[in-house]
XYZ file of N, CA and C in Angstrom:
741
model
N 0.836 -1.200 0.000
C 0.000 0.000 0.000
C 0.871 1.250 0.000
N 0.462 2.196 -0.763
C 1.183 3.904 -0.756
C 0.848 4.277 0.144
N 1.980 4.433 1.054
C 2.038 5.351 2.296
C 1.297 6.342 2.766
N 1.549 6.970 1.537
C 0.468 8.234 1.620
C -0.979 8.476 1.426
N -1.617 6.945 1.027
C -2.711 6.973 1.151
C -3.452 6.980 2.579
N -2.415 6.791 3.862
C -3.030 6.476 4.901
C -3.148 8.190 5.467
N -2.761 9.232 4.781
C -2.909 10.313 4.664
C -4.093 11.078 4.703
N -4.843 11.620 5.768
C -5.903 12.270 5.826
C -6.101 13.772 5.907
N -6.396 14.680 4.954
C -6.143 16.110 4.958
C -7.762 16.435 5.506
N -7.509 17.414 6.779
C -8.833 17.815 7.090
C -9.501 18.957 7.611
N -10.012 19.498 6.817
C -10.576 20.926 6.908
C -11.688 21.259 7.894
N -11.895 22.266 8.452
C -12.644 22.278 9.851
C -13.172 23.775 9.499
N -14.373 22.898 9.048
C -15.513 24.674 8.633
C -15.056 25.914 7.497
N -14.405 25.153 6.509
C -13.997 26.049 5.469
C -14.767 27.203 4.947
N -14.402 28.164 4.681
C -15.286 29.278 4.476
C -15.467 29.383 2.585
N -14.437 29.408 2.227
C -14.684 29.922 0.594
C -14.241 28.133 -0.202
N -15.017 28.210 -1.194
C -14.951 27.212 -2.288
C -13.858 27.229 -3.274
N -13.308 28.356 -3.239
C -12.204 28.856 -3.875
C -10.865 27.839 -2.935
N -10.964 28.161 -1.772
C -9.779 27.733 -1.137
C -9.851 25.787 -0.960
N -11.265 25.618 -1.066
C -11.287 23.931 -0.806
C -10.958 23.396 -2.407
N -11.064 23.967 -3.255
C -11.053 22.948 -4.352
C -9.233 23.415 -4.790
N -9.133 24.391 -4.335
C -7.098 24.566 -4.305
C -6.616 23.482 -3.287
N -7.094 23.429 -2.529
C -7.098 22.180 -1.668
C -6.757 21.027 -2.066
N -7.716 20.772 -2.928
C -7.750 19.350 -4.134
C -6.302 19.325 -4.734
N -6.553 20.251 -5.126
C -5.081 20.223 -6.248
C -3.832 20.329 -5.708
N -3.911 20.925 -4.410
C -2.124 20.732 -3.574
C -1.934 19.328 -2.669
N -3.185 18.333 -2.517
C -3.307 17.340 -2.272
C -2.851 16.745 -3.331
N -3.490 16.262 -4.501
C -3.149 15.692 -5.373
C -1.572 15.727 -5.954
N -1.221 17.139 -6.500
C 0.647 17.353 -6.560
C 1.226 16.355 -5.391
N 0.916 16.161 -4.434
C 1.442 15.363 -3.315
C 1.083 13.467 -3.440
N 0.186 13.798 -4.157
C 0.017 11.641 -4.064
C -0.969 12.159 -2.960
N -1.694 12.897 -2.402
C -2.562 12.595 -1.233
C -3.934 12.741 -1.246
N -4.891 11.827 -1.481
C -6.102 11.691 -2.023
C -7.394 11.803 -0.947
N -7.099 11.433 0.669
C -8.275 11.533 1.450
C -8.558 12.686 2.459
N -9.395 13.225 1.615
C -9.976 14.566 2.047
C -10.726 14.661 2.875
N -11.377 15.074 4.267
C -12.317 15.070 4.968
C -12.662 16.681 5.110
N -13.727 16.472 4.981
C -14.516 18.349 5.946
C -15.433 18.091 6.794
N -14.996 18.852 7.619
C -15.665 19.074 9.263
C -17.019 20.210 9.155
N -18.217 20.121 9.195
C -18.914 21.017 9.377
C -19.165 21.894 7.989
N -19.436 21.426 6.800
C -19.325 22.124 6.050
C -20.174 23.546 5.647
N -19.762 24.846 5.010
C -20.753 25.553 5.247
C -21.710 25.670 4.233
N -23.428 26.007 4.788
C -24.345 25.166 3.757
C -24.225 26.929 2.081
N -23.582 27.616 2.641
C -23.900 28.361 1.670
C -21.981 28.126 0.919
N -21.392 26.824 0.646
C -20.288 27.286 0.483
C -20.426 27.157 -1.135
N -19.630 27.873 -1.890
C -19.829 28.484 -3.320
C -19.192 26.811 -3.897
N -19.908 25.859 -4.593
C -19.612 24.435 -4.883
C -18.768 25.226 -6.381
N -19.548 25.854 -7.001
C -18.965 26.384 -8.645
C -17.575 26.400 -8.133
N -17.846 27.407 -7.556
C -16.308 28.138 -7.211
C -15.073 27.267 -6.849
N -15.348 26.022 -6.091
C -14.659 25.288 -5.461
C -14.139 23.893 -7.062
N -15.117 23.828 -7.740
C -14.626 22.932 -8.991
C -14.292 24.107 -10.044
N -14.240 25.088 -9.963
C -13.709 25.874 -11.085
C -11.633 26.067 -10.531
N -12.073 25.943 -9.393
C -10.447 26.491 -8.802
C -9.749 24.352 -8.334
N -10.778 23.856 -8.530
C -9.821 22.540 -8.178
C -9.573 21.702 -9.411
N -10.055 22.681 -10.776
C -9.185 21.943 -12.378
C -9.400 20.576 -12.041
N -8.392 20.065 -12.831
C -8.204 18.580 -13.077
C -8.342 17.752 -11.826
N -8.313 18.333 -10.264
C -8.500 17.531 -9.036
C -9.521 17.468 -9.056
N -11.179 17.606 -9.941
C -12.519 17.613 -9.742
C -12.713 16.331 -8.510
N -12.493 15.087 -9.298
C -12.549 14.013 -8.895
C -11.793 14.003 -7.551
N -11.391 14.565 -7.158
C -10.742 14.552 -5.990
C -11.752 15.825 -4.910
N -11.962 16.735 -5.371
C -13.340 17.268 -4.793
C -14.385 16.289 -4.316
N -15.098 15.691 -5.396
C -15.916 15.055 -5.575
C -16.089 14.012 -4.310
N -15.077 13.445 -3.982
C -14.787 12.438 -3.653
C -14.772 12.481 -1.888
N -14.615 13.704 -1.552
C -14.378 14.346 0.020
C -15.419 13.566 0.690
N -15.206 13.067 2.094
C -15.634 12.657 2.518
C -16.372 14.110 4.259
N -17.283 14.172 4.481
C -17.854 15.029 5.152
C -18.495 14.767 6.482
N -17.949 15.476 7.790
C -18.510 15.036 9.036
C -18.792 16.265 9.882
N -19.750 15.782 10.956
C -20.081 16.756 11.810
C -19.229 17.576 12.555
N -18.630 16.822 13.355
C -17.587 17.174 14.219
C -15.987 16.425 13.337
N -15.159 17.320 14.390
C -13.528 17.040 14.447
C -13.638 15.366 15.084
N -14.060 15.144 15.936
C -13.900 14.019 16.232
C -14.479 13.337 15.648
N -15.429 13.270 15.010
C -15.774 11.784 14.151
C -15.072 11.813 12.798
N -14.314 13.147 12.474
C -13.324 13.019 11.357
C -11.928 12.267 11.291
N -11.621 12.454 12.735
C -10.023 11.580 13.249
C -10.442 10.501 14.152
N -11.525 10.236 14.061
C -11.595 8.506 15.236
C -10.853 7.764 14.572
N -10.463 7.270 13.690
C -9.607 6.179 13.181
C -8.419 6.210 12.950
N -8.204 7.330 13.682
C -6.392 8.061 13.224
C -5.749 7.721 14.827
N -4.165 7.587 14.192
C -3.722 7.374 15.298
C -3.157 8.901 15.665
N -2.156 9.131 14.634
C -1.636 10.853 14.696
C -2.266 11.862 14.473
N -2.316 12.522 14.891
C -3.646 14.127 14.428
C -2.611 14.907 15.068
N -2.044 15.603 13.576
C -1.657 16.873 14.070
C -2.571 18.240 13.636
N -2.827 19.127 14.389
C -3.451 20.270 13.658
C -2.338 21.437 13.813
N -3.046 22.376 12.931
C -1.890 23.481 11.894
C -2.572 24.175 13.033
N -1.330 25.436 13.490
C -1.273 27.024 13.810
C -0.688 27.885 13.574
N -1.127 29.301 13.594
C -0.071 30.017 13.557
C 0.143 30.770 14.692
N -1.325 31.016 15.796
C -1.009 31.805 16.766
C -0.501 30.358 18.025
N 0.230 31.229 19.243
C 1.069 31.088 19.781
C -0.271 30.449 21.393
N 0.440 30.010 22.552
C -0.029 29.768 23.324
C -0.564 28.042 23.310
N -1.340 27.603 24.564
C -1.844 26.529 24.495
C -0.913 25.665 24.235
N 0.299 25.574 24.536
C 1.184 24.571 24.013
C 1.883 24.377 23.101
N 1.749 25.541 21.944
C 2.243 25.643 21.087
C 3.383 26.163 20.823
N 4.476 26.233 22.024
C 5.577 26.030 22.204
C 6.238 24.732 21.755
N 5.686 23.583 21.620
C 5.861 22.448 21.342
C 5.830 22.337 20.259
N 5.477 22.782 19.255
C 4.667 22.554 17.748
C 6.352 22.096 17.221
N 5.644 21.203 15.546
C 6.981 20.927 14.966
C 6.840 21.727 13.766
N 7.731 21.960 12.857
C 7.537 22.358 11.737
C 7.272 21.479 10.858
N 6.540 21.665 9.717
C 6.206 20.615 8.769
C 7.641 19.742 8.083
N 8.299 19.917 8.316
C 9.916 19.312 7.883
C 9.814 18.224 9.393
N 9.832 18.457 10.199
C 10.403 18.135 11.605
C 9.108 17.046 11.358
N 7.719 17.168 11.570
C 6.777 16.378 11.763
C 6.574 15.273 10.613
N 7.563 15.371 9.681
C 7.329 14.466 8.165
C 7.515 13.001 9.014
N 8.428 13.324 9.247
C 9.007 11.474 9.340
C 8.358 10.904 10.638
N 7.856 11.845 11.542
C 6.820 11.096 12.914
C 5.671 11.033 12.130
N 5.212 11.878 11.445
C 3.745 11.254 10.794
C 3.833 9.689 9.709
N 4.942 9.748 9.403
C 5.087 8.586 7.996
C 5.026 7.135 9.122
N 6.035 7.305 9.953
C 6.383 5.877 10.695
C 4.998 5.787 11.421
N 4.035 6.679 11.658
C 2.589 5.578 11.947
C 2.174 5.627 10.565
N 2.172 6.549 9.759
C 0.947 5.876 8.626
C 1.328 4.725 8.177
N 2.834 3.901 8.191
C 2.873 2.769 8.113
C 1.851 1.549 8.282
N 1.087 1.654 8.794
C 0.108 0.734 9.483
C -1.287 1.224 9.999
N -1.148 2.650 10.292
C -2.585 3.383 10.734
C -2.726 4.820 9.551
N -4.204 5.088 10.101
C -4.259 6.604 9.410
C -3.652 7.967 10.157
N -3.636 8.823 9.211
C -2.955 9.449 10.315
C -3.818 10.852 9.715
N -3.789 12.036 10.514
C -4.616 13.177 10.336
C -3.490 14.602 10.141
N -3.705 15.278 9.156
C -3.184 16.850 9.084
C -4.771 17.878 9.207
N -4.913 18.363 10.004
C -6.272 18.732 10.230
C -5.679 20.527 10.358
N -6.690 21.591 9.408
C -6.432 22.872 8.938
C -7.782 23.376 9.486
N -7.537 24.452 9.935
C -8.713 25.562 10.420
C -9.502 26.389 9.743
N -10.243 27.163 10.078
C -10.811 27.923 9.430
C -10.159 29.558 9.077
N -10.276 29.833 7.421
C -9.494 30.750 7.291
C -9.230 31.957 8.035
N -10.349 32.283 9.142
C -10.413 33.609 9.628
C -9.937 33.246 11.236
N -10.184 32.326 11.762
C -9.878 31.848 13.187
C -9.065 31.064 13.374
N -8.735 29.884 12.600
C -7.930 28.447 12.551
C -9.051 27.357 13.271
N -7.880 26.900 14.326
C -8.146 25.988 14.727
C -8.724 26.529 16.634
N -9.928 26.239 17.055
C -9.780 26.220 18.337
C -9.439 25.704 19.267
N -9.543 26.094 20.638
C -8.333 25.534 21.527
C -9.323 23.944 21.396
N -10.429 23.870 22.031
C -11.062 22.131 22.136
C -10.822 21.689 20.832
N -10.531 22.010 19.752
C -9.832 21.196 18.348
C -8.736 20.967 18.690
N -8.040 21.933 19.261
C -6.262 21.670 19.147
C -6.254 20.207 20.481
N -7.197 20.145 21.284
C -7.124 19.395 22.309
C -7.055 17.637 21.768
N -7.708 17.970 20.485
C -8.124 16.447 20.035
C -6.784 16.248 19.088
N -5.395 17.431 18.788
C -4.444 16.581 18.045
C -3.541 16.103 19.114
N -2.429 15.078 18.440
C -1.394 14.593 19.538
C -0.135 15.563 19.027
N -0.356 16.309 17.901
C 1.141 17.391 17.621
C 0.820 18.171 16.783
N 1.448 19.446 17.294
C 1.043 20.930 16.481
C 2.186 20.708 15.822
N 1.366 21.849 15.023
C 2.558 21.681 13.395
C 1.985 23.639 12.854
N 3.384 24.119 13.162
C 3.268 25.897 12.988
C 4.386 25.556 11.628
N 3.239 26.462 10.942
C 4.656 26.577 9.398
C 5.231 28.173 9.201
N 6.966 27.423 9.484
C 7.813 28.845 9.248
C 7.131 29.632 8.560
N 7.202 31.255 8.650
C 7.116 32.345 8.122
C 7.487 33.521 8.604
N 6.919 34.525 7.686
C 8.105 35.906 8.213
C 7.061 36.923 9.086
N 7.733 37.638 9.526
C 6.754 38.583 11.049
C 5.968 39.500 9.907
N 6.757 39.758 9.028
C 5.210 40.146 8.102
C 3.913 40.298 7.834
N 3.528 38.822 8.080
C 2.062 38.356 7.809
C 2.593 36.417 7.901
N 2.038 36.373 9.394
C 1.873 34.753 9.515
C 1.194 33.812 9.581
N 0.325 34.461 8.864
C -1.061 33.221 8.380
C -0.765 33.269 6.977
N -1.087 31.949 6.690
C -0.823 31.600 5.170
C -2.658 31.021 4.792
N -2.605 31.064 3.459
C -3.852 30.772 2.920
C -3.873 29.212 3.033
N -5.240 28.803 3.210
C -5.308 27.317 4.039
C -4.841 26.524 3.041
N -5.085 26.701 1.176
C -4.331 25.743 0.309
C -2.883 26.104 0.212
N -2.450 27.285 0.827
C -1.338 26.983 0.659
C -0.333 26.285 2.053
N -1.319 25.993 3.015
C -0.534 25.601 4.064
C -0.963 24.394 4.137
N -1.817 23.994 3.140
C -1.948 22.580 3.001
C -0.664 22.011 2.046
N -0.843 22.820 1.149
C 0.179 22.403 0.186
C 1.734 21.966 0.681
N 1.833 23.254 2.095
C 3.326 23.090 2.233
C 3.688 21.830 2.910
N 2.246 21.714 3.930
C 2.439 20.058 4.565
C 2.543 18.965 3.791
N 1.714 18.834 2.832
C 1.906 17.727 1.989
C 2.823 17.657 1.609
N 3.666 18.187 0.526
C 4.791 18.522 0.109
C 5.764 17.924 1.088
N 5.953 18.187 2.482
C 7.300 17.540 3.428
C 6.696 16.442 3.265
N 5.180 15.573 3.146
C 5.420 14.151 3.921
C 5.392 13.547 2.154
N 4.946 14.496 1.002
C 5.536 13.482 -0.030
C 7.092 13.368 -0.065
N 7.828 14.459 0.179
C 9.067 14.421 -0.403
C 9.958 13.196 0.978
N 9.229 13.462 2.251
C 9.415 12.745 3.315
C 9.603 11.051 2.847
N 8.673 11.102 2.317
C 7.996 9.705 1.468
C 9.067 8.822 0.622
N 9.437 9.803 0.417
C 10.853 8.468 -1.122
C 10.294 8.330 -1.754
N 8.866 8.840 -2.615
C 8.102 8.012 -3.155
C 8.587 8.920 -4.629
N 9.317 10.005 -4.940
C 9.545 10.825 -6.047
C 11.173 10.796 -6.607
N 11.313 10.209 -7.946
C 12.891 10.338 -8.060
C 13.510 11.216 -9.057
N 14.035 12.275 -9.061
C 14.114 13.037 -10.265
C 15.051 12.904 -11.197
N 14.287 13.591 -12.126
C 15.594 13.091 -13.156
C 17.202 12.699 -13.328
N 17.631 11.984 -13.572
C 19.132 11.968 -13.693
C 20.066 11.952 -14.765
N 21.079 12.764 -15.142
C 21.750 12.929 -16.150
C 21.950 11.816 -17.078
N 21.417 11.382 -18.008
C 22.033 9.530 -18.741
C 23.081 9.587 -19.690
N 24.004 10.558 -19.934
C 24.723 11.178 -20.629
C 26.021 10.954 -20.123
N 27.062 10.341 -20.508
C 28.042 9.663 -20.287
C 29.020 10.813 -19.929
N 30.206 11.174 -18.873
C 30.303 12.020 -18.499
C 31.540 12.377 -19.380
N 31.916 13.489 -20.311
C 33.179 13.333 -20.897
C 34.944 12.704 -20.431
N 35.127 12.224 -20.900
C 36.722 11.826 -20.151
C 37.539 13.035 -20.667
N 39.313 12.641 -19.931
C 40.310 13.757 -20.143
C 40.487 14.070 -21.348
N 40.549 12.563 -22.416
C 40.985 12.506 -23.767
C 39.970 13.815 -24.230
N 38.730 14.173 -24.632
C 37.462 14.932 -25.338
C 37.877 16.059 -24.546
N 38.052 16.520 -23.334
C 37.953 17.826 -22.967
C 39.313 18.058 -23.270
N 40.249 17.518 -23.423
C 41.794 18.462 -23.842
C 41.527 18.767 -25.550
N 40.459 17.685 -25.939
C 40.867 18.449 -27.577
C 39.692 19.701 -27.377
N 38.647 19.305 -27.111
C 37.560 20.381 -26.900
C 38.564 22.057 -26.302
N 39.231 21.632 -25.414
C 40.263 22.985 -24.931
C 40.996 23.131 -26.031
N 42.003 22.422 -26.836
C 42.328 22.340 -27.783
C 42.129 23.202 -29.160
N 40.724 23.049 -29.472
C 40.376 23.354 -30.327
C 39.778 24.950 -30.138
N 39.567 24.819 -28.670
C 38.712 26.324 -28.589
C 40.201 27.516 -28.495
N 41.440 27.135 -27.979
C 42.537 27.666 -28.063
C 42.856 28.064 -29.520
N 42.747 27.200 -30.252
C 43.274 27.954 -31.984
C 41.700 28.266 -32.345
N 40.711 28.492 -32.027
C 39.947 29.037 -32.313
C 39.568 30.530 -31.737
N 40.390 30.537 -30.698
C 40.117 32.368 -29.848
C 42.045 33.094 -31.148
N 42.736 31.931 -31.264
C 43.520 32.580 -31.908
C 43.138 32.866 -33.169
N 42.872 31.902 -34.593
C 42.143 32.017 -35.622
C 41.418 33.632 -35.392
N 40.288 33.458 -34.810
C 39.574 35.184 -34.199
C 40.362 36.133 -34.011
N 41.055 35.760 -33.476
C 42.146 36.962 -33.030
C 41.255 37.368 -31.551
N 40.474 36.204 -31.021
C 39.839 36.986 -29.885
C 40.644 37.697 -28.779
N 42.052 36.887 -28.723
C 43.172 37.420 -27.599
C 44.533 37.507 -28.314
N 45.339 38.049 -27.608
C 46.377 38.469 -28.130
C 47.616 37.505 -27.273
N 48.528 36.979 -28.035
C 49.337 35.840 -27.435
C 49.750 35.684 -26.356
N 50.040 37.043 -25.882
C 50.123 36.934 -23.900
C 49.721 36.779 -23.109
N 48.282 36.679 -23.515
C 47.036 36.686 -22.536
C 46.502 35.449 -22.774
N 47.047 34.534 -23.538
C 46.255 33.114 -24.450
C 46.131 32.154 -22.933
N 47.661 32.204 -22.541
C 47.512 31.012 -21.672
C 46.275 31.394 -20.460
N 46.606 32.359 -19.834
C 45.484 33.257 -19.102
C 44.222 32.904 -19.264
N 43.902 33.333 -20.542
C 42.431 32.709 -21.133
C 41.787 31.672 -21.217
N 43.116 30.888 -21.376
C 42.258 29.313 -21.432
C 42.521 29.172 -19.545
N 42.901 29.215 -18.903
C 42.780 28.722 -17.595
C 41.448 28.994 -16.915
N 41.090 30.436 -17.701
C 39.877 31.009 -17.021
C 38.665 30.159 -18.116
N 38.780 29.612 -19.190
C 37.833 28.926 -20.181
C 38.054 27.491 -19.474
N 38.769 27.072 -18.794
C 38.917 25.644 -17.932
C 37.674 25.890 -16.774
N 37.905 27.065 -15.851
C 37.440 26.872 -14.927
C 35.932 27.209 -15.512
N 35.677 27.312 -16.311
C 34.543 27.528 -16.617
C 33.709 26.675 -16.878
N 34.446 25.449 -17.659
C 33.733 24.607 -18.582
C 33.664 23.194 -17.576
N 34.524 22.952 -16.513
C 34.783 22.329 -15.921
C 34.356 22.408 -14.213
N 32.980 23.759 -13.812
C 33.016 24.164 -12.483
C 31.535 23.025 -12.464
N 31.021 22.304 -13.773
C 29.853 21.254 -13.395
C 30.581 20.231 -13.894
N 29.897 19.109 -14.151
C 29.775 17.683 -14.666
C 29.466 18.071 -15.893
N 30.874 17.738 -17.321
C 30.402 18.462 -18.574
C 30.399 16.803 -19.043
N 29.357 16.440 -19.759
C 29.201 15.549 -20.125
C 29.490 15.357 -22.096
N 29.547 14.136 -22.562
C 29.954 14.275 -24.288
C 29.238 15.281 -24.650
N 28.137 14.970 -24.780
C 27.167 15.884 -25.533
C 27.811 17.024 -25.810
N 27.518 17.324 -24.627
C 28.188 19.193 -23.991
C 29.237 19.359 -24.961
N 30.952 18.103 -24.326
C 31.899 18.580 -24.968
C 31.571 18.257 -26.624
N 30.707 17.581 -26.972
C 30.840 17.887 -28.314
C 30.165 19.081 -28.993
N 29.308 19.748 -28.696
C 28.497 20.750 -28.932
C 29.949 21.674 -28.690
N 30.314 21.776 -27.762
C 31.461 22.861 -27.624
C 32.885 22.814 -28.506
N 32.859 21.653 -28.909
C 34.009 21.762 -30.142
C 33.273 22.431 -31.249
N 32.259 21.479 -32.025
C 31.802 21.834 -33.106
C 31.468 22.965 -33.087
N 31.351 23.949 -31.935
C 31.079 25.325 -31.811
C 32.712 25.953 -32.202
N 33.500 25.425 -31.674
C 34.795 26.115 -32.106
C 35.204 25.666 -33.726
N 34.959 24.723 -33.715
C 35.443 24.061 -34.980
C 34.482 25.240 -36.269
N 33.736 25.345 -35.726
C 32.436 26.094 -36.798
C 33.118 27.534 -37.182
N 33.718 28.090 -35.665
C 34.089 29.680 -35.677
C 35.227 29.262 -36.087
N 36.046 28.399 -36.464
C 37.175 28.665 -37.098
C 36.991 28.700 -38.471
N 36.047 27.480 -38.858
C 35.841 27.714 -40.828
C 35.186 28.972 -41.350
N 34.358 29.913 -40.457
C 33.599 30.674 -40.390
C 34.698 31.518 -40.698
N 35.560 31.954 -39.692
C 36.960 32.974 -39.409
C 37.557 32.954 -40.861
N 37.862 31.806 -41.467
C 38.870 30.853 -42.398
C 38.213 31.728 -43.870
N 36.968 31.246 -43.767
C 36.347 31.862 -45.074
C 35.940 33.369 -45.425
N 36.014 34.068 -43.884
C 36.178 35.376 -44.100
C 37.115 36.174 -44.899
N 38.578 35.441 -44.181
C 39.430 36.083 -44.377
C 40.158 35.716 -46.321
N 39.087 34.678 -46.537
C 39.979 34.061 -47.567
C 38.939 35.061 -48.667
N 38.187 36.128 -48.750
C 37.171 36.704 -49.359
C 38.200 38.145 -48.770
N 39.712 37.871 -47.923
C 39.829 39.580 -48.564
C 39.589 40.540 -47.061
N 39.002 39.589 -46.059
C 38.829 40.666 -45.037
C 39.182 40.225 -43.942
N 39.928 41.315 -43.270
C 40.675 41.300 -41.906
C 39.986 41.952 -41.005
């Protein structure tokens, strides 16, 4: 089973339709599909909420809906709920980085709860009573409430990347050896001369600083071949200028 299905995102009296169906969609970017709402409100804008949750419709759709906080997390072992204001214990809180890997090692085997407040109040203190760990997400003294999809988003995000479950791309491009980059240097040397780009005293100079250049990543064939045939090009280029008469 995907880990992250034991993943429960849960909203507690959402106010705008706009922000639940963004919801959908920063769930979904994450692999995290089980949605619950607490108390939903009867005038909440449904258009609004499938116009802003795109391609997560089905993931709207799909929300599962309860009276209370507690009959939303009875089956959970972890319930953390989100804050931003201070007090009640929330000296303790983890950051969503810090809380990734205690939430993963129970969803191993149980469900586990990220439970979000309401945009204008959050979470209250008898809600915060029913999680076992607060979870405050860094921000700047600016303005420290974040919009509820986006502080959904940021949680998900630590327990997918938490997860192992994403591998990104990797270079498949064979990495050049010494032999290709000395002619590639090689060639770009009688090609700044051909140009006349530098003047003979400064040659060696130049190429040390065209080393550290070409050589401060992982230059792979490709690369060094693109970078010869680039010199090789400005030299026939140079070659046929000059053979038409012009210096």
């Amino acid at each position: 089973m995907n880990i992250l299905e034991n993943i429960r995102i849960v909203l507690v009296n959402p106010m705008f339709g706009g922000n639940m169906g963004s919801v959908c969609r920063a769930m979904n970017n994450n692999g995290i599909t089980d949605l619950a709402v607490v108390a939903p409100r009867a005038d909440m804008d449904m258009d609004e909420a499938r116009k802003f949750s795109c391609n997560a419709r089905a993931q709207l759709e799909a929300r599962k809906e309860y009276e209370t906080l507690a009959e939303a997390v009875a089956d959970c072992t972890v319930v953390a709920g989100t804050s931003a204001r201070t007090g009640f214990y929330r000296d303790t809180a983890y950051s969503p980085k810090e809380f990734a890997p205690i939430g993963l090692e129970s969803a191993k085997d149980h469900k586990i709860a990220l439970v979000f407040g309401r945009e204008d109040k959050g979470l209250f203190n008898e809600e915060l009573a029913l999680c076992t760990h607060i979870i405050q997400i860094p921000s700047s003294e600016l303005y420290t409430s974040l919009n509820l999809s986006h502080a959904v988003y940021v949680c998900c995000y630590e327990m997918f990347c938490a997860a192992g479950i994403f591998s990104p791309a990797e270079e498949s491009a064979p990495e050049a050896d010494s032999a290709l980059r000395e002619r590639m240097f090689a060639t770009w040397r009688e090609m700044m001369i051909r140009t006349e780009f530098v003047h003979d005293q400064k040659l060696d100079h130049m190429m040390m600083g065209l080393r550290r250049i070409f050589t401060r990543g992982k230059l792979t064939v490709p690369d060094a071949k693109i970078l010869l045939g680039l010199a090789r090009q400005s030299i026939w280029v140079t070659e046929q200028w000059k053979k038409k008469g012009n210096r």
